[in-house]
GROMACS .gro file of C-alpha atoms in nm:
model
  460
    1MET     CA    1   9.037  13.116   7.269
    2ASN     CA    2   8.673  13.244   7.194
    3LYS     CA    3   8.441  13.251   7.473
    4THR     CA    4   8.156  13.425   7.292
    5GLY     CA    5   7.888  13.225   7.423
    6PRO     CA    6   7.850  12.921   7.639
    7SER     CA    7   7.912  12.645   7.400
    8HIS     CA    8   8.269  12.789   7.429
    9SER     CA    9   8.316  12.842   7.838
   10LEU     CA   10   8.551  12.665   8.046
   11ARG     CA   11   8.243  12.561   8.270
   12TYR     CA   12   8.063  12.426   8.013
   13THR     CA   13   8.388  12.222   7.874
   14ALA     CA   14   8.383  12.110   8.253
   15ALA     CA   15   8.041  11.990   8.241
   16SER     CA   16   8.058  11.802   7.906
   17LEU     CA   17   8.377  11.603   8.040
   18LEU     CA   18   8.186  11.495   8.351
   19GLU     CA   19   7.882  11.389   8.163
   20ARG     CA   20   8.152  11.182   7.974
   21VAL     CA   21   8.279  11.018   8.267
   22GLU     CA   22   7.943  10.976   8.405
   23ALA     CA   23   7.830  10.823   8.112
   24GLY     CA   24   8.138  10.589   8.154
   25GLN     CA   25   8.285  10.675   7.810
   26ALA     CA   26   8.618  10.762   7.946
   27PHE     CA   27   8.870  10.851   8.262
   28SER     CA   28   8.894  11.154   8.386
   29HIS     CA   29   9.260  11.193   8.330
   30LEU     CA   30   9.242  11.109   7.972
   31LEU     CA   31   8.985  11.340   7.884
   32LEU     CA   32   9.150  11.638   8.040
   33HIS     CA   33   9.435  11.561   7.860
   34HIS     CA   34   9.325  11.548   7.537
   35GLU     CA   35   9.123  11.842   7.576
   36LEU     CA   36   9.404  12.067   7.703
   37ALA     CA   37   9.630  11.907   7.442
   38GLY     CA   38   9.390  11.999   7.154
   39LYS     CA   39   9.299  12.363   7.240
   40ALA     CA   40   9.511  12.652   7.309
   41TRP     CA   41   9.384  12.717   7.686
   42SER     CA   42   9.595  12.993   7.913
   43ARG     CA   43   9.777  12.825   8.158
   44GLU     CA   44   9.518  13.027   8.436
   45ASP     CA   45   9.192  12.854   8.235
   46ALA     CA   46   9.342  12.468   8.207
   47GLY     CA   47   9.438  12.482   8.584
   48LEU     CA   48   9.054  12.626   8.652
   49LEU     CA   49   8.935  12.359   8.416
   50THR     CA   50   9.150  12.082   8.546
   51GLU     CA   51   9.031  12.230   8.920
   52ILE     CA   52   8.659  12.176   8.872
   53VAL     CA   53   8.693  11.856   8.705
   54TYR     CA   54   8.893  11.657   8.916
   55GLY     CA   55   8.738  11.792   9.230
   56THR     CA   56   8.392  11.765   9.157
   57LEU     CA   57   8.479  11.358   9.138
   58ARG     CA   58   8.658  11.392   9.439
   59ARG     CA   59   8.371  11.577   9.651
   60GLN     CA   60   8.090  11.360   9.435
   61ASN     CA   61   7.944  11.246   9.767
   62THR     CA   62   7.961  11.560   9.991
   63LEU     CA   63   7.788  11.699   9.682
   64ASP     CA   64   7.530  11.552   9.666
   65TYR     CA   65   7.424  11.528   9.980
   66VAL     CA   66   7.416  11.865   9.992
   67LEU     CA   67   7.196  11.852   9.649
   68GLY     CA   68   6.962  11.623   9.844
   69VAL     CA   69   6.876  11.887  10.069
   70PHE     CA   70   6.790  12.144   9.763
   71VAL     CA   71   6.625  11.923   9.500
   72ASN     CA   72   6.284  11.757   9.562
   73LYS     CA   73   6.366  11.407   9.371
   74PRO     CA   74   6.630  11.133   9.410
   75LEU     CA   75   6.924  11.291   9.199
   76ASP     CA   76   6.949  10.983   8.986
   77ARG     CA   77   6.641  11.083   8.785
   78LEU     CA   78   6.782  11.374   8.691
   79ASP     CA   79   6.941  11.413   8.336
   80VAL     CA   80   7.333  11.307   8.359
   81TRP     CA   81   7.429  11.653   8.199
   82VAL     CA   82   7.182  11.848   8.479
   83ARG     CA   83   7.302  11.622   8.761
   84VAL     CA   84   7.701  11.719   8.681
   85LEU     CA   85   7.607  12.090   8.622
   86LEU     CA   86   7.460  12.096   8.958
   87ARG     CA   87   7.758  11.902   9.118
   88MET     CA   88   8.020  12.113   8.940
   89SER     CA   89   7.812  12.393   9.066
   90VAL     CA   90   7.825  12.339   9.388
   91TYR     CA   91   8.171  12.243   9.395
   92GLN     CA   92   8.279  12.563   9.291
   93MET     CA   93   8.049  12.746   9.550
   94ARG     CA   94   8.172  12.554   9.824
   95TYR     CA   95   8.592  12.485   9.786
   96LEU     CA   96   8.659  12.768   9.513
   97ASP     CA   97   8.700  13.075   9.688
   98ARG     CA   98   8.820  13.270   9.397
   99VAL     CA   99   8.513  13.226   9.208
  100PRO     CA  100   8.227  13.435   9.314
  101ASP     CA  101   7.905  13.244   9.358
  102HIS     CA  102   7.711  13.486   9.159
  103ALA     CA  103   7.914  13.450   8.894
  104VAL     CA  104   7.892  12.991   8.914
  105VAL     CA  105   7.503  13.048   8.942
  106ASP     CA  106   7.490  13.270   8.586
  107GLU     CA  107   7.745  13.069   8.428
  108ALA     CA  108   7.520  12.728   8.515
  109VAL     CA  109   7.190  12.881   8.428
  110LYS     CA  110   7.340  13.009   8.065
  111ILE     CA  111   7.478  12.616   7.994
  112ALA     CA  112   7.112  12.490   8.113
  113LYS     CA  113   6.956  12.706   7.863
  114GLN     CA  114   7.161  12.628   7.581
  115ARG     CA  115   7.137  12.229   7.649
  116GLY     CA  116   6.776  12.219   7.747
  117ASN     CA  117   6.502  12.482   7.818
  118LYS     CA  118   6.372  12.730   8.020
  119GLY     CA  119   6.223  12.467   8.261
  120VAL     CA  120   6.581  12.300   8.302
  121SER     CA  121   6.754  12.641   8.338
  122GLY     CA  122   6.493  12.806   8.595
  123PHE     CA  123   6.506  12.438   8.795
  124VAL     CA  124   6.916  12.470   8.805
  125ASN     CA  125   6.904  12.835   8.896
  126GLY     CA  126   6.627  12.765   9.177
  127VAL     CA  127   6.829  12.531   9.338
  128LEU     CA  128   7.130  12.705   9.353
  129ARG     CA  129   7.005  13.041   9.445
  130SER     CA  130   6.831  12.810   9.746
  131LEU     CA  131   7.179  12.700   9.834
  132GLN     CA  132   7.316  13.062   9.816
  133ARG     CA  133   7.011  13.178  10.045
  134LYS     CA  134   7.006  12.915  10.294
  135GLY     CA  135   7.364  12.799  10.276
  136PHE     CA  136   7.545  12.443  10.302
  137PRO     CA  137   7.383  12.188  10.518
  138ASP     CA  138   7.593  12.053  10.838
  139PHE     CA  139   7.703  11.700  10.819
  140SER     CA  140   7.620  11.646  11.183
  141ALA     CA  141   7.295  11.585  11.102
  142ILE     CA  142   7.333  11.269  10.932
  143SER     CA  143   7.303  11.042  11.241
  144ASP     CA  144   7.448  10.738  11.115
  145THR     CA  145   7.867  10.743  11.193
  146GLY     CA  146   7.964  10.544  10.891
  147GLU     CA  147   7.742  10.788  10.650
  148ARG     CA  148   7.867  11.118  10.787
  149LEU     CA  149   8.185  10.989  10.802
  150ALA     CA  150   8.157  10.890  10.393
  151VAL     CA  151   7.994  11.236  10.301
  152GLU     CA  152   8.230  11.422  10.508
  153TYR     CA  153   8.534  11.291  10.374
  154SER     CA  154   8.354  11.193  10.006
  155HIS     CA  155   8.471  10.814   9.994
  156PRO     CA  156   8.184  10.532   9.988
  157ALA     CA  157   8.122  10.433  10.329
  158TRP     CA  158   8.248  10.085  10.257
  159MET     CA  159   8.567  10.168  10.156
  160LEU     CA  160   8.633  10.368  10.481
  161GLN     CA  161   8.516  10.092  10.638
  162GLU     CA  162   8.787   9.848  10.485
  163TRP     CA  163   9.051  10.101  10.580
  164LYS     CA  164   8.976  10.159  10.918
  165ALA     CA  165   8.959   9.785  10.963
  166ALA     CA  166   9.286   9.730  10.781
  167TYR     CA  167   9.457  10.064  10.951
  168GLY     CA  168   9.281  10.214  11.226
  169GLU     CA  169   8.982  10.496  11.174
  170GLU     CA  170   9.230  10.789  11.213
  171THR     CA  171   9.488  10.644  10.915
  172ALA     CA  172   9.150  10.563  10.703
  173LEU     CA  173   9.009  10.909  10.741
  174ARG     CA  174   9.370  11.034  10.694
  175ILE     CA  175   9.383  10.836  10.411
  176ALA     CA  176   9.080  11.001  10.262
  177GLU     CA  177   9.168  11.307  10.316
  178ALA     CA  178   9.519  11.262  10.105
  179ASN     CA  179   9.296  11.096   9.850
  180ASN     CA  180   9.110  11.452   9.822
  181VAL     CA  181   9.420  11.690   9.786
  182THR     CA  182   9.514  11.716   9.441
  183PRO     CA  183   9.836  11.575   9.348
  184LYS     CA  184  10.144  11.674   9.204
  185THR     CA  185  10.338  11.537   8.876
  186ASN     CA  186  10.614  11.340   8.998
  187VAL     CA  187  10.920  11.295   8.726
  188ARG     CA  188  11.225  11.025   8.726
  189VAL     CA  189  11.523  11.195   8.616
  190SER     CA  190  11.763  10.985   8.367
  191PRO     CA  191  12.038  10.810   8.504
  192GLU     CA  192  12.238  11.003   8.249
  193ALA     CA  193  12.197  11.353   8.383
  194GLU     CA  194  12.227  11.526   8.705
  195LEU     CA  195  11.903  11.616   8.905
  196GLU     CA  196  12.075  11.967   8.977
  197ASP     CA  197  12.110  11.996   8.597
  198VAL     CA  198  11.774  11.895   8.498
  199GLN     CA  199  11.587  12.097   8.730
  200GLU     CA  200  11.819  12.418   8.563
  201MET     CA  201  11.718  12.270   8.230
  202LEU     CA  202  11.312  12.279   8.354
  203GLU     CA  203  11.362  12.608   8.509
  204GLN     CA  204  11.475  12.762   8.192
  205GLU     CA  205  11.168  12.613   8.051
  206GLY     CA  206  10.888  12.788   8.282
  207ILE     CA  207  10.873  12.435   8.526
  208GLN     CA  208  10.936  12.484   8.888
  209THR     CA  209  11.056  12.152   9.053
  210THR     CA  210  11.122  12.037   9.433
  211ARG     CA  211  11.362  11.754   9.488
  212GLY     CA  212  11.140  11.423   9.579
  213THR     CA  213  11.032  11.333   9.879
  214ILE     CA  214  11.158  10.928   9.895
  215ALA     CA  215  11.266  10.842   9.549
  216GLU     CA  216  11.675  10.848   9.445
  217LYS     CA  217  11.574  11.015   9.105
  218ALA     CA  218  11.265  11.225   9.148
  219LEU     CA  219  11.171  11.556   9.113
  220ILE     CA  220  10.834  11.712   9.203
  221VAL     CA  221  10.656  11.912   8.948
  222GLU     CA  222  10.546  12.270   9.155
  223LYS     CA  223  10.416  12.442   8.870
  224GLY     CA  224  10.386  12.369   8.481
  225ASN     CA  225  10.335  12.099   8.266
  226VAL     CA  226  10.618  11.906   8.173
  227LEU     CA  227  10.481  11.734   7.892
  228VAL     CA  228  10.518  12.039   7.673
  229THR     CA  229  10.918  12.073   7.735
  230GLU     CA  230  11.227  12.012   7.544
  231THR     CA  231  11.350  11.827   7.868
  232TYR     CA  232  11.082  11.601   7.854
  233GLN     CA  233  11.092  11.537   7.472
  234ASN     CA  234  11.486  11.463   7.492
  235GLY     CA  235  11.450  11.206   7.710
  236TYR     CA  236  11.558  11.383   8.013
  237ILE     CA  237  11.278  11.283   8.233
  238THR     CA  238  10.991  11.046   8.233
  239VAL     CA  239  10.689  11.109   8.470
  240GLN     CA  240  10.645  10.815   8.717
  241ASP     CA  241  10.529  10.884   9.079
  242GLU     CA  242  10.772  10.823   9.322
  243SER     CA  243  10.589  10.526   9.488
  244SER     CA  244  10.614  10.348   9.180
  245MET     CA  245  10.979  10.454   9.154
  246LYS     CA  246  11.066  10.226   9.476
  247ALA     CA  247  10.941   9.936   9.284
  248GLY     CA  248  11.239  10.014   9.026
  249GLU     CA  249  11.471  10.002   9.335
  250ALA     CA  250  11.358   9.717   9.514
  251LEU     CA  251  11.452   9.512   9.219
  252ARG     CA  252  11.814   9.600   9.260
  253ILE     CA  253  11.891   9.604   8.924
  254GLU     CA  254  12.286   9.560   8.841
  255LYS     CA  255  12.438   9.619   8.517
  256ASN     CA  256  12.381   9.353   8.209
  257MET     CA  257  12.099   9.169   8.365
  258GLU     CA  258  11.808   9.038   8.212
  259ILE     CA  259  11.451   9.126   8.330
  260LEU     CA  260  11.090   9.040   8.260
  261ASP     CA  261  10.835   9.319   8.379
  262ALA     CA  262  10.546   9.074   8.351
  263CYS     CA  263  10.263   9.327   8.349
  264ALA     CA  264  10.412   9.629   8.216
  265ALA     CA  265  10.178   9.860   8.062
  266PRO     CA  266  10.193  10.170   8.108
  267GLY     CA  267  10.541  10.140   8.085
  268GLY     CA  268  10.723  10.347   8.362
  269LYS     CA  269  10.873  10.064   8.525
  270SER     CA  270  10.998   9.924   8.234
  271THR     CA  271  11.201  10.184   8.111
  272ASP     CA  272  11.353  10.243   8.456
  273ALA     CA  273  11.459   9.894   8.454
  274ALA     CA  274  11.628   9.944   8.110
  275GLU     CA  275  11.772  10.247   8.255
  276ARG     CA  276  11.916  10.060   8.552
  277THR     CA  277  12.062   9.773   8.355
  278GLY     CA  278  12.205   9.968   8.062
  279PRO     CA  279  12.261   9.888   7.706
  280GLY     CA  280  12.426   9.557   7.820
  281GLY     CA  281  12.120   9.455   7.970
  282SER     CA  282  11.745   9.369   7.793
  283VAL     CA  283  11.378   9.418   7.943
  284ALA     CA  284  11.080   9.185   7.841
  285ALA     CA  285  10.820   9.416   7.862
  286HIS     CA  286  10.511   9.178   7.844
  287ASP     CA  287  10.140   9.249   7.858
  288LEU     CA  288   9.827   9.116   7.793
  289SER     CA  289   9.765   9.477   7.591
  290ALA     CA  290   9.914   9.512   7.201
  291LYS     CA  291   9.787   9.862   7.198
  292LYS     CA  292   9.960   9.934   7.593
  293LEU     CA  293  10.263   9.803   7.426
  294THR     CA  294  10.305  10.010   7.185
  295GLN     CA  295  10.289  10.327   7.402
  296ILE     CA  296  10.560  10.127   7.590
  297LYS     CA  297  10.796  10.121   7.257
  298GLU     CA  298  10.700  10.521   7.201
  299GLN     CA  299  10.828  10.596   7.534
  300ALA     CA  300  11.126  10.375   7.488
  301ALA     CA  301  11.171  10.567   7.156
  302ARG     CA  302  11.173  10.908   7.365
  303LEU     CA  303  11.430  10.788   7.571
  304ARG     CA  304  11.658  10.643   7.339
  305LEU     CA  305  11.589  10.287   7.455
  306GLU     CA  306  11.725   9.998   7.247
  307ASN     CA  307  11.738   9.731   7.511
  308ILE     CA  308  11.366   9.721   7.589
  309GLU     CA  309  11.155   9.383   7.339
  310THR     CA  310  10.780   9.332   7.414
  311ALA     CA  311  10.564   9.060   7.410
  312ALA     CA  312  10.186   9.058   7.446
  313GLY     CA  313  10.029   8.739   7.631
  314ASP     CA  314   9.854   8.660   7.970
  315ALA     CA  315  10.086   8.731   8.213
  316ARG     CA  316   9.953   8.322   8.371
  317GLN     CA  317  10.092   8.179   8.072
  318LEU     CA  318  10.457   8.344   8.049
  319THR     CA  319  10.611   7.973   7.970
  320THR     CA  320  10.416   7.990   7.611
  321THR     CA  321  10.644   8.288   7.546
  322PHE     CA  322  10.961   8.257   7.765
  323PRO     CA  323  11.162   7.956   7.841
  324ALA     CA  324  11.224   7.889   8.199
  325ARG     CA  325  11.500   8.069   8.427
  326THR     CA  326  11.536   8.302   8.202
  327PHE     CA  327  11.591   8.606   8.380
  328ASP     CA  328  11.801   8.805   8.644
  329ARG     CA  329  11.505   8.968   8.780
  330VAL     CA  330  11.141   8.940   8.755
  331LEU     CA  331  10.868   9.230   8.793
  332VAL     CA  332  10.492   9.138   8.871
  333ASP     CA  333  10.303   9.491   8.889
  334ALA     CA  334   9.993   9.312   8.882
  335PRO     CA  335   9.640   9.388   8.828
  336CYS     CA  336   9.455   9.517   9.106
  337SER     CA  337   9.184   9.763   9.223
  338GLY     CA  338   9.400  10.031   9.184
  339LEU     CA  339   9.261  10.246   9.530
  340GLY     CA  340   9.625  10.367   9.587
  341VAL     CA  341   9.585  10.608   9.279
  342ILE     CA  342   9.209  10.737   9.392
  343ARG     CA  343   9.359  11.129   9.390
  344LYS     CA  344   9.465  11.048   9.051
  345LYS     CA  345   9.149  10.880   8.932
  346PRO     CA  346   8.889  11.021   9.161
  347GLU     CA  347   8.600  10.866   8.973
  348GLN     CA  348   8.687  10.510   9.085
  349LYS     CA  349   8.560  10.552   9.446
  350TRP     CA  350   8.227  10.598   9.290
  351ALA     CA  351   8.262  10.374   8.983
  352LYS     CA  352   8.375  10.031   9.191
  353LYS     CA  353   8.213   9.784   9.493
  354ALA     CA  354   8.416   9.577   9.675
  355GLN     CA  355   8.279   9.268   9.544
  356ASP     CA  356   8.417   9.392   9.181
  357PHE     CA  357   8.771   9.293   9.320
  358GLU     CA  358   8.679   8.945   9.487
  359ARG     CA  359   8.915   8.727   9.176
  360LEU     CA  360   9.185   8.986   9.191
  361PRO     CA  361   9.393   8.777   9.448
  362GLU     CA  362   9.327   8.459   9.273
  363ILE     CA  363   9.448   8.581   8.971
  364GLN     CA  364   9.755   8.749   9.130
  365LEU     CA  365   9.837   8.458   9.291
  366GLU     CA  366   9.854   8.261   8.943
  367ILE     CA  367  10.060   8.529   8.809
  368LEU     CA  368  10.314   8.520   9.053
  369ASN     CA  369  10.320   8.116   9.055
  370GLU     CA  370  10.408   8.143   8.669
  371ALA     CA  371  10.651   8.461   8.699
  372VAL     CA  372  10.870   8.242   8.971
  373SER     CA  373  10.936   8.020   8.718
  374MET     CA  374  11.121   8.266   8.502
  375LEU     CA  375  11.349   8.369   8.748
  376ARG     CA  376  11.723   8.233   8.774
  377PHE     CA  377  11.864   8.093   9.078
  378ASN     CA  378  11.974   8.385   9.293
  379GLY     CA  379  11.740   8.597   9.110
  380ARG     CA  380  11.529   8.864   9.247
  381ILE     CA  381  11.136   8.869   9.212
  382VAL     CA  382  10.902   9.190   9.316
  383PHE     CA  383  10.559   9.200   9.341
  384SER     CA  384  10.395   9.526   9.323
  385THR     CA  385  10.043   9.702   9.334
  386CYS     CA  386   9.892  10.037   9.302
  387THR     CA  387   9.641   9.958   9.590
  388ILE     CA  388   9.642   9.972   9.946
  389ARG     CA  389   9.371   9.634  10.005
  390PRO     CA  390   9.534   9.351  10.184
  391GLU     CA  391   9.329   9.123  10.032
  392GLU     CA  392   9.551   9.226   9.703
  393ASN     CA  393   9.876   9.252   9.870
  394GLU     CA  394  10.056   9.114  10.195
  395GLN     CA  395   9.759   8.836  10.229
  396VAL     CA  396   9.874   8.725   9.814
  397TRP     CA  397  10.238   8.742   9.885
  398GLU     CA  398  10.256   8.567  10.207
  399ALA     CA  399  10.026   8.279  10.067
  400PHE     CA  400  10.295   8.288   9.762
  401LEU     CA  401  10.609   8.279   9.962
  402HIS     CA  402  10.455   7.990  10.169
  403ARG     CA  403  10.395   7.770   9.842
  404HIS     CA  404  10.748   7.861   9.720
  405PRO     CA  405  10.963   7.756  10.023
  406GLU     CA  406  11.295   7.809   9.769
  407LEU     CA  407  11.198   8.212   9.808
  408SER     CA  408  11.381   8.405  10.079
  409PRO     CA  409  11.185   8.711  10.168
  410ASP     CA  410  11.387   9.036  10.186
  411LYS     CA  411  11.369   9.098  10.536
  412GLU     CA  412  11.578   9.456  10.518
  413LEU     CA  413  11.302   9.563  10.239
  414THR     CA  414  11.258   9.896  10.402
  415ASP     CA  415  11.544   9.977  10.522
  416LYS     CA  416  11.731   9.926  10.150
  417LEU     CA  417  11.393  10.140  10.014
  418ASN     CA  418  11.468  10.426  10.287
  419ILE     CA  419  11.105  10.440  10.362
  420LEU     CA  420  11.160  10.400  10.735
  421GLU     CA  421  10.854  10.580  10.821
  422ILE     CA  422  10.596  10.382  10.682
  423GLU     CA  423  10.385  10.221  10.965
  424HIS     CA  424  10.271   9.917  10.733
  425PHE     CA  425  10.514   9.640  10.656
  426SER     CA  426  10.656   9.326  10.760
  427SER     CA  427  11.006   9.253  10.779
  428GLU     CA  428  10.960   8.854  10.844
  429TYR     CA  429  10.782   8.828  10.483
  430GLY     CA  430  10.957   9.142  10.269
  431TRP     CA  431  10.680   9.349  10.245
  432CYS     CA  432  10.584   9.714  10.283
  433THR     CA  433  10.251   9.940  10.188
  434ILE     CA  434  10.336  10.315  10.145
  435LEU     CA  435  10.002  10.462  10.225
  436PRO     CA  436   9.947  10.836  10.018
  437HIS     CA  437   9.924  11.052  10.330
  438GLU     CA  438  10.286  10.900  10.455
  439TYR     CA  439  10.482  11.062  10.210
  440GLY     CA  440  10.214  11.255   9.892
  441THR     CA  441  10.273  10.969   9.685
  442ASP     CA  442  10.017  10.744   9.544
  443GLY     CA  443   9.922  10.429   9.782
  444PHE     CA  444  10.143  10.158   9.661
  445PHE     CA  445  10.251   9.815   9.799
  446ILE     CA  446  10.634   9.681   9.740
  447ALA     CA  447  10.751   9.276   9.834
  448ALA     CA  448  11.077   9.125   9.736
  449ALA     CA  449  11.221   8.784   9.760
  450VAL     CA  450  11.502   8.597   9.644
  451LYS     CA  451  11.501   8.249   9.462
  452ASN     CA  452  11.778   8.040   9.654
  453ASN     CA  453  12.025   7.830   9.440
  454GLN     CA  454  11.798   7.500   9.476
  455GLU     CA  455  11.580   7.293   9.250
  456GLU     CA  456  11.205   7.439   9.339
  457THR     CA  457  11.015   7.198   9.557
  458GLU     CA  458  10.769   6.978   9.419
  459GLY     CA  459  10.413   7.114   9.372
  460ALA     CA  460  10.555   7.457   9.469
   0.00000   0.00000   0.00000
């Protein structure tokens, strides 16, 4: 890759990507995927670029506190590109031992000269040299405990407070720590292949893997990019987090069943269900976004699955698309705040406030009330989210069960899923929450119930 000038440098690219994220133009994971797929980055450079972008976003609160000591005006008054350039430079100086501080400063100044003018480059140089000389400020100087923890663990104070109320302070901080660790890619192995055989195939392509922690047919990628392998292209694996795979296990699909995935995008659970039910069964992948359904079709084609049909529409109006009591299994992977996947989408910490999620429980309950009418007697419904907020999880599920006495919650859910080490679950109501620090997976909520062989109660 040509690196004759700052415009072609790895750090220039990192700053440009961070600027676009800050401006709300795109998500970090999509920008990185596009960048890495479009240029011939070496494995080492691709790794460093990814680390700088994600690391800067993960530690943003901490970095802003440090910069606040050395910048004599509010950071939001700086141009966006200057702000992200300073953040990523401080991140490298604080968290990346392999990068010498002087190299970080020199590169930042070069970028500032190209993007701005002599005054801007002098400002950037002055801030970073002062940090080099004086060292990093001590967080103990922050008198407010909540604010100090927010800076130290680099999460919004309101978020830590929510988790403290739900799980206790120790667990809240362990969740935050887990969110600041670089996640490893998980893949689901096709039921047509043996897990050990797929491991060997990947190893021959330079991909190192270990066995999954909690999912039946999961591998954890320790080194390498699986998306460029023949093993992936030939349909032996699908990228999916282990905790998400557990939702598929919770459905307890048997061969030749008919399954509805009511909120199907991005499609990992739909393809999992299609593999489980086999060619004699079917999966209706339903989602509000027609564009995302196209992506599901592409994944189905890669996996050579011919038993998935897609349908676009609002999951609160399923009866306009499907007849009642059509499916043996119904999955509602509902819209949610996504606070269980912060480690993969770190900018979400800073983009949202608690009040942004106020309508989600109502929407989730509406979807569940509609989805249950799709279920045959003795059928099984699973509700899942990728958040760890009780307001969007167990509170919604328990309200749903109270409205539908024809449903019997799965009281043995955690036993069946073999996730006995989790701390947050209810046998009575058939739900469990997997927290990020427990198994090194995404935070995830799963609940399950069976529809009794009787008419629904009027008004249910």
